[in-house]
Coordinates of C-alpha atoms in Angstrom, one line a residue:
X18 CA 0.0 0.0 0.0
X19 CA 1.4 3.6 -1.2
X20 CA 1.9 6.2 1.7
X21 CA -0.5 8.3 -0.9
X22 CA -2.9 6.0 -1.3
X23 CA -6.4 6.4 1.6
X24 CA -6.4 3.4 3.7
X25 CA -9.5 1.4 2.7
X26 CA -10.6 -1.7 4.6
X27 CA -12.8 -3.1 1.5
X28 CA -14.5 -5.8 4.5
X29 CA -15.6 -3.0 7.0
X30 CA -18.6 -1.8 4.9
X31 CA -20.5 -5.1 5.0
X32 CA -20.2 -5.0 8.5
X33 CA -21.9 -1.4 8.8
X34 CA -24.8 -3.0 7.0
X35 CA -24.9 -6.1 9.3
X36 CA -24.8 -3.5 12.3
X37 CA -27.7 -1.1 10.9
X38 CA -29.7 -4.5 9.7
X39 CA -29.4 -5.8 13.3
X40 CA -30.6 -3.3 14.6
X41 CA -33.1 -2.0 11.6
X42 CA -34.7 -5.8 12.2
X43 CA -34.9 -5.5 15.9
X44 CA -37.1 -2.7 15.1
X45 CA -39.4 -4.1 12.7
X46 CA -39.7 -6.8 15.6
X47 CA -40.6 -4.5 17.9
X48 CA -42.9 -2.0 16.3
X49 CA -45.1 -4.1 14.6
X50 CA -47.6 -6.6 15.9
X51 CA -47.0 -10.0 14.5
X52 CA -49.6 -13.4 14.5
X53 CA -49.5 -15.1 17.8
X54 CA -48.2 -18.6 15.3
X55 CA -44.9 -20.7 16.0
X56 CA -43.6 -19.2 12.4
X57 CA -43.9 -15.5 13.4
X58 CA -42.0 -16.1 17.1
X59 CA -39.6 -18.1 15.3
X60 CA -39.4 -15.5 12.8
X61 CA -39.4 -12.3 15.2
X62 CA -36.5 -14.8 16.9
X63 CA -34.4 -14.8 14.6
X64 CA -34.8 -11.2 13.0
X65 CA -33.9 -9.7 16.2
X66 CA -30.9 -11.8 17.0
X67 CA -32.8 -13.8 20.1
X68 CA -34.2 -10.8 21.3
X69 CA -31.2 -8.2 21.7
X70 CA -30.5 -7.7 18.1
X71 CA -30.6 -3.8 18.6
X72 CA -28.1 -4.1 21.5
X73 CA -25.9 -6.0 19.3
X74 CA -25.8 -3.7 16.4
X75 CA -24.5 -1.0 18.3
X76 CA -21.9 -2.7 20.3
X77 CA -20.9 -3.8 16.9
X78 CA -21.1 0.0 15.7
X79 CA -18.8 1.1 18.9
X80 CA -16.8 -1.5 18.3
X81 CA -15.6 -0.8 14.4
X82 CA -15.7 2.9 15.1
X83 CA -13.2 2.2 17.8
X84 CA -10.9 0.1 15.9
X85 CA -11.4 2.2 12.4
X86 CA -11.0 6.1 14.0
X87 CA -7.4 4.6 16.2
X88 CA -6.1 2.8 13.3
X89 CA -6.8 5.9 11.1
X90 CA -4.8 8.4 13.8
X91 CA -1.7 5.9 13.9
X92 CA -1.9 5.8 10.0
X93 CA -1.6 9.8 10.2
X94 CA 1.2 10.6 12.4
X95 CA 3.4 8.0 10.9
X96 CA 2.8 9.7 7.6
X97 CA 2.7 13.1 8.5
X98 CA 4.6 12.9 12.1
X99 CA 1.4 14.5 13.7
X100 CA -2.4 14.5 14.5
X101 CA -4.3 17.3 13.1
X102 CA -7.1 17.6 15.2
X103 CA -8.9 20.2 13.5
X104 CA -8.9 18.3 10.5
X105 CA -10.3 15.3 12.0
X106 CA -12.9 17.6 13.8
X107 CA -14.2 19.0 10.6
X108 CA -14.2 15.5 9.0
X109 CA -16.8 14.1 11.5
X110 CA -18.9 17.0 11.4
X111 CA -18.9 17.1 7.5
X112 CA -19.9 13.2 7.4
X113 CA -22.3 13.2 10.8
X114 CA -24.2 16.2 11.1
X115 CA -26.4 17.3 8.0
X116 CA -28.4 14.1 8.3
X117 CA -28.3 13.9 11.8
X118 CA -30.1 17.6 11.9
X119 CA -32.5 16.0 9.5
X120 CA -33.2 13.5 11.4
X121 CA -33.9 16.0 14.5
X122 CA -36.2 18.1 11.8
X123 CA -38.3 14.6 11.4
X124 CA -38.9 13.8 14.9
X125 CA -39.5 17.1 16.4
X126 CA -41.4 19.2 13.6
X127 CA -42.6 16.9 10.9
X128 CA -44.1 13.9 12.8
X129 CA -45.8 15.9 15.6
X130 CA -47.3 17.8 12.4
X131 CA -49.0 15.0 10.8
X132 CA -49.8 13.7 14.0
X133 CA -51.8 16.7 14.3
X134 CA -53.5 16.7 11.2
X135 CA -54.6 13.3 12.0
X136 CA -56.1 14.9 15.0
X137 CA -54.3 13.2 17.4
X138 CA -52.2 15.2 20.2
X139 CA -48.4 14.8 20.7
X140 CA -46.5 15.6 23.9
X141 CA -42.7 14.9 23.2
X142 CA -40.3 14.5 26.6
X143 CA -37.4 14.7 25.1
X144 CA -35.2 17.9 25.4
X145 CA -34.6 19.4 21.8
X146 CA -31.6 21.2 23.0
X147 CA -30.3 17.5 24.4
X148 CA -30.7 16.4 20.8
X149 CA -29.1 19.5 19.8
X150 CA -25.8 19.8 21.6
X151 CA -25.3 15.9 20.9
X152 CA -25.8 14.9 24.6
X153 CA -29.5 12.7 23.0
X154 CA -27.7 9.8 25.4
X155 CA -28.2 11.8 28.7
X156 CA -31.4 13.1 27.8
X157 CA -32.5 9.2 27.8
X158 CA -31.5 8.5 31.0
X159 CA -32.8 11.5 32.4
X160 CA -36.2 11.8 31.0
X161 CA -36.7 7.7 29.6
X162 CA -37.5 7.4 26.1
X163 CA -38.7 9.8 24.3
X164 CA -42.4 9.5 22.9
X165 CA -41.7 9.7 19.2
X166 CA -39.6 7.2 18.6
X167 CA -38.2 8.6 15.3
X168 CA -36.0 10.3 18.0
X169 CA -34.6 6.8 20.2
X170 CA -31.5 6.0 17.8
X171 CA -29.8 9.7 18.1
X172 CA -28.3 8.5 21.3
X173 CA -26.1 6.3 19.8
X174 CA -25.0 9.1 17.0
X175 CA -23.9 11.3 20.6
X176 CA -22.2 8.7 22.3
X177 CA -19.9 8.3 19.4
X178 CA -20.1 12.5 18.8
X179 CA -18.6 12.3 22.0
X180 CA -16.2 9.9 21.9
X181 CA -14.7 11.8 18.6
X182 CA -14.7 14.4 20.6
X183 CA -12.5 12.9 23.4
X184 CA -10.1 10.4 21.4
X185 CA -7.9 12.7 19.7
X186 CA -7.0 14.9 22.0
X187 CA -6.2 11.2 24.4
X188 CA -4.6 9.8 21.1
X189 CA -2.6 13.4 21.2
X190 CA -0.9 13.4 24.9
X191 CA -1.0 9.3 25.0
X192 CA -0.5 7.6 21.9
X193 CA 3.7 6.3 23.0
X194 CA 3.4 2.8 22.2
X195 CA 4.3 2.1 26.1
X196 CA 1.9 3.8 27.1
X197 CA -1.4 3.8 25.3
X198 CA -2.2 0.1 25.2
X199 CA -2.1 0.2 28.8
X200 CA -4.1 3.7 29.3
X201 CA -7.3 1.8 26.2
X202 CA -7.3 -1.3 29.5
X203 CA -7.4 1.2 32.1
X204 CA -10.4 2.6 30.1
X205 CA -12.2 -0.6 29.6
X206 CA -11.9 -1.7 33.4
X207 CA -13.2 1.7 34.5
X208 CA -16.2 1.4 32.0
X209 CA -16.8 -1.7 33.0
X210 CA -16.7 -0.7 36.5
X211 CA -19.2 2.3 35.7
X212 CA -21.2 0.4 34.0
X213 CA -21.4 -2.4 36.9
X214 CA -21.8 0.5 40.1
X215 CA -22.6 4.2 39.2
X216 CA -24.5 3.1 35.8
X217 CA -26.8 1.1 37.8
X218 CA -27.5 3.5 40.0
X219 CA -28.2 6.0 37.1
X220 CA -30.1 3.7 35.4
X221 CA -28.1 4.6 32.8
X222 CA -27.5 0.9 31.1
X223 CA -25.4 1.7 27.7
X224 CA -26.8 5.2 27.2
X225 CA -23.9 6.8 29.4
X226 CA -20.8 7.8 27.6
X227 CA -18.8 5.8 30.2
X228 CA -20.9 3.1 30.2
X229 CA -19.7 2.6 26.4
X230 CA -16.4 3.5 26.4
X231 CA -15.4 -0.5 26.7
X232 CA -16.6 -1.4 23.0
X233 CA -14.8 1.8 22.1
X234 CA -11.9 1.5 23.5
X235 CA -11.6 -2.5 23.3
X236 CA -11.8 -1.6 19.3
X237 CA -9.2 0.9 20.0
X238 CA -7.3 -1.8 21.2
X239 CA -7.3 -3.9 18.6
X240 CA -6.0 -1.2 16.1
X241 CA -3.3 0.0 18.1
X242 CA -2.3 -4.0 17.7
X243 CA -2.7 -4.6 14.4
X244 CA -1.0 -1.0 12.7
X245 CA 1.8 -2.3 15.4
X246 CA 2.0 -5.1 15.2
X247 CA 0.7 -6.7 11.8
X248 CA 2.8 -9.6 11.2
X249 CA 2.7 -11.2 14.9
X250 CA -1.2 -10.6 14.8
X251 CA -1.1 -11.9 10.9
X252 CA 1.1 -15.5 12.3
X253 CA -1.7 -16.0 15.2
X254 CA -4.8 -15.8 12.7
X255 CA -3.0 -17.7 10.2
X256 CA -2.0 -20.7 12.9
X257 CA -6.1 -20.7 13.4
X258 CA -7.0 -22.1 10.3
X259 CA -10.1 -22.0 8.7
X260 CA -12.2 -24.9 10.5
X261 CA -11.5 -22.8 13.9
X262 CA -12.5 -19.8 12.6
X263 CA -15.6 -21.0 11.2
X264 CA -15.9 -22.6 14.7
X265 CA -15.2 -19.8 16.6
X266 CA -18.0 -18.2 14.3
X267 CA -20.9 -20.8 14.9
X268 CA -19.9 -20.5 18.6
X269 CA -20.2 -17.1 19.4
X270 CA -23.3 -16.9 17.1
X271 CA -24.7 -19.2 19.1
X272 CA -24.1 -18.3 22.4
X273 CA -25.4 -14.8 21.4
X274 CA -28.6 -16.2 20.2
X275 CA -29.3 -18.2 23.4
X276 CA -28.2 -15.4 25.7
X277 CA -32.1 -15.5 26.8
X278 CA -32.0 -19.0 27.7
X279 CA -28.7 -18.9 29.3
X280 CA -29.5 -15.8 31.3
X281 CA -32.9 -17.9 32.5
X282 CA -30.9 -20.5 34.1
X283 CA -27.5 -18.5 35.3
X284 CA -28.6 -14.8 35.9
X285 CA -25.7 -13.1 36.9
X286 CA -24.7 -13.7 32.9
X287 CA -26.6 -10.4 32.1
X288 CA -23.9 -8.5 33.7
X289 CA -20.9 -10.4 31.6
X290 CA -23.2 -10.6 28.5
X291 CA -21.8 -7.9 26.8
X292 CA -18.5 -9.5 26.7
X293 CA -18.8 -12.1 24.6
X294 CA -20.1 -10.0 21.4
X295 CA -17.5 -7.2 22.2
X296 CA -14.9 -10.2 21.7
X297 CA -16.9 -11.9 19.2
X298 CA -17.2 -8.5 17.0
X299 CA -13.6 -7.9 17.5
X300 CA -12.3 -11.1 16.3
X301 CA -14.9 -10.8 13.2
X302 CA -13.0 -7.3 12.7
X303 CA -9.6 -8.1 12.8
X304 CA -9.9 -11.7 11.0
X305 CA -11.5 -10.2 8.0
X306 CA -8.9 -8.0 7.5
X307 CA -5.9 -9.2 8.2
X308 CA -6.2 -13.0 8.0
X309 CA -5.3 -14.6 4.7
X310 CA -7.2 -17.5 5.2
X311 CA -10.8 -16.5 5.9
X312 CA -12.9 -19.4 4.8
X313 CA -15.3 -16.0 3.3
X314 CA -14.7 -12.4 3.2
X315 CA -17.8 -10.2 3.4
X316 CA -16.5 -7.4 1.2
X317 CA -16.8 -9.9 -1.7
X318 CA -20.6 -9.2 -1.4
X319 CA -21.3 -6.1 -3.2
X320 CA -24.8 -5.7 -1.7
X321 CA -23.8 -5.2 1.6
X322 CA -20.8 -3.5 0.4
X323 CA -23.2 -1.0 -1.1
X324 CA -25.3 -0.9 2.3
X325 CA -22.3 -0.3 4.7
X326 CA -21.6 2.7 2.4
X327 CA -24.9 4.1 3.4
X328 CA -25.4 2.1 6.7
X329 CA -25.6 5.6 8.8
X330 CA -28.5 6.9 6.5
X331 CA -30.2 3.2 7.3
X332 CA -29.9 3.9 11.1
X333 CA -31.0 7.0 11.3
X334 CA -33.7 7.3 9.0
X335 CA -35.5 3.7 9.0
X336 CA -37.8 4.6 12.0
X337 CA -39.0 7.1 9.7
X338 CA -39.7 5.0 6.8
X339 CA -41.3 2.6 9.7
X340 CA -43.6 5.1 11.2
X341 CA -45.0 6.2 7.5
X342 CA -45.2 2.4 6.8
X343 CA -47.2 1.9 9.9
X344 CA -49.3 5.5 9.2
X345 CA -51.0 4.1 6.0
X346 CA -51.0 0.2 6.9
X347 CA -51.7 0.5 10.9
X348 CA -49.4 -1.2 13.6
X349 CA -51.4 -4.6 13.8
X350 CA -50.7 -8.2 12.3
X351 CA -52.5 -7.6 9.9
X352 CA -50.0 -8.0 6.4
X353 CA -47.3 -7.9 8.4
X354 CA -44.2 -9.1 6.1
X355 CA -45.1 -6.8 3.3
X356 CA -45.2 -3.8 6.1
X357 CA -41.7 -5.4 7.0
X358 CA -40.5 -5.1 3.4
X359 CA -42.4 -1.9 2.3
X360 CA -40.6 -0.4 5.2
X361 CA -37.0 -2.1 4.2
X362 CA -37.6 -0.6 0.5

């Protein structure tokens, strides 16, 4: 790879779409009634990932944006011998905030507006100037979800607003190879540590920034080990072998599937849950790209190469196309898989 030429990982895009449609399915799941049947739990099963598929697409989110923003910084200062901040300031805002406004527009003005018209009343509890300043995370925790849910997936958009705004300027003071591996574990023992004492006292769950800086900083870690440390990390996924891997695939897959079950019968797992698709997501991440013998790469699909290119449009915008599915067709069983695709389209 030419020093001139953008770093590209061609696999990361399919696994923006797999993030978005995790949690775009939980959704559908959720906000649409479905037949009481054996097909449609089955089906509602398995389209929101045994339950938690919306959890698990934004882990998976933190996760890649972790690994993808710290790899990008290391890329920089090698080339250039610094980190210019400003420039990675403006970058975020170009890509993150004109549809993120939009979206604001469509949950404060425009549904509360045809809401209206349909003579129905709307009372919104969520603080605009919250949604406004990025900070959509803490106005969850403080005032619960807010009542048009057009506006419940900004909070994810601020958590990661502020985590660009943090990371540089930790990347700038810390980033000595001796030092920053050590200072990303710090971070993800004190998040977990928030998340286990003060988050639960908040009732914060994964809204808080802290509460998320794990999956952020774990991806973090993982790109500080393989711009590093490329060959040694290259030798261990190579030693695994395709059968493994594909084991190690089935496994986790699994075990994320069942969480429900496994949670019935041991429940002090739902405080270690997390862990396993934070690991599970980070393998997926750096096996794709730097193994050579994947038994499949997802960027060879051009579909979901295609939807990872527009996966942040998807998640901010498909509990529009939801809510104007459900405004014409209505909310109940009734047709429910062609609501599910119409919305989709």
């Amino acid at each position: 790879m030419s020093e001139s030429k953008p770093i590209y990982f061609q696999n990361l895009d399919g696994f923006r779409a797999i993030a978005a449609l995790l949690v775009i399915f939980a959704h559908l799941t959720y906000w649409f009634e479905y037949p009481e049947t054996e097909f449609y739990e089955t089906l509602k099963f398995i389209l929101s990932a045994g339950n938690g598929g919306g959890r698990l697409g934004v882990i998976f989110f933190f996760v890649l944006s972790g690994f993808l923003i710290t790899y990008l910084m290391f890329a920089e200062q090698e080339k250039t011998g610094r980190l210019h901040v400003g420039y990675f300031y403006m970058r975020r805002v170009l890509r993150i905030w004109p549809l993120y406004f939009i979206s604001l527009i469509a949950g404060f003005f425009v549904y509360p507006f045809f809401v209206s018209l349909s003579g129905g009343s709307h009372h919104e509890n969520a603080s605009l100037l919250h949604y406004l300043i990025f900070a959509a995370n803490f106005d969850h925790i403080y005032n619960y979800f807010p009542t048009c849910n057009i506006l419940g997936v900004q909070w994810s958009v601020s958590v990661e607003e502020q985590f660009y705004l943090l990371w540089p300027l930790v990347f700038y003071f810390f980033n000595r190879k001796s030092i920053f591996p050590v200072l990303l574990v710090l971070i993800i023992a004190f998040s977990e540590w928030f998340s286990a004492t003060r988050g639960a006292v908040l009732k914060a769950g994964d809204y808080h920034l802290f509460s998320c800086l794990k999956y952020l900083a774990f991806g973090g870690l993982l790109a500080y080990f393989c711009y590093n440390h490329t060959e040694p990390v290259k030798k261990v996924l190579g030693r695994a072998g395709k059968a493994l891997t594909l084991l190690c695939y089935l496994a986790s897959l699994v075990i994320i599937f069942l969480h429900g079950t496994i949670s019935a019968r041991f429940p002090r797992y739902e405080y270690v849950y997390h862990v396993i698709p934070m690991l599970f997501f980070g393998f997926v991440i750096v096996e794709q790209n730097f193994s050579d013998r994947s038994f499949y790469k997802i960027g060879r699909s051009s579909l979901l190469a295609w939807l990872g290119k527009i996966s942040y449009g998807l998640y901010l915008t498909h509990m529009i196309a939801i809510n104007i599915v459900a405004g014409i067709f209505g909310n109940g069983p009734e047709l429910v898989l062609l609501k599910g695709l119409l919305s989709l389209l």
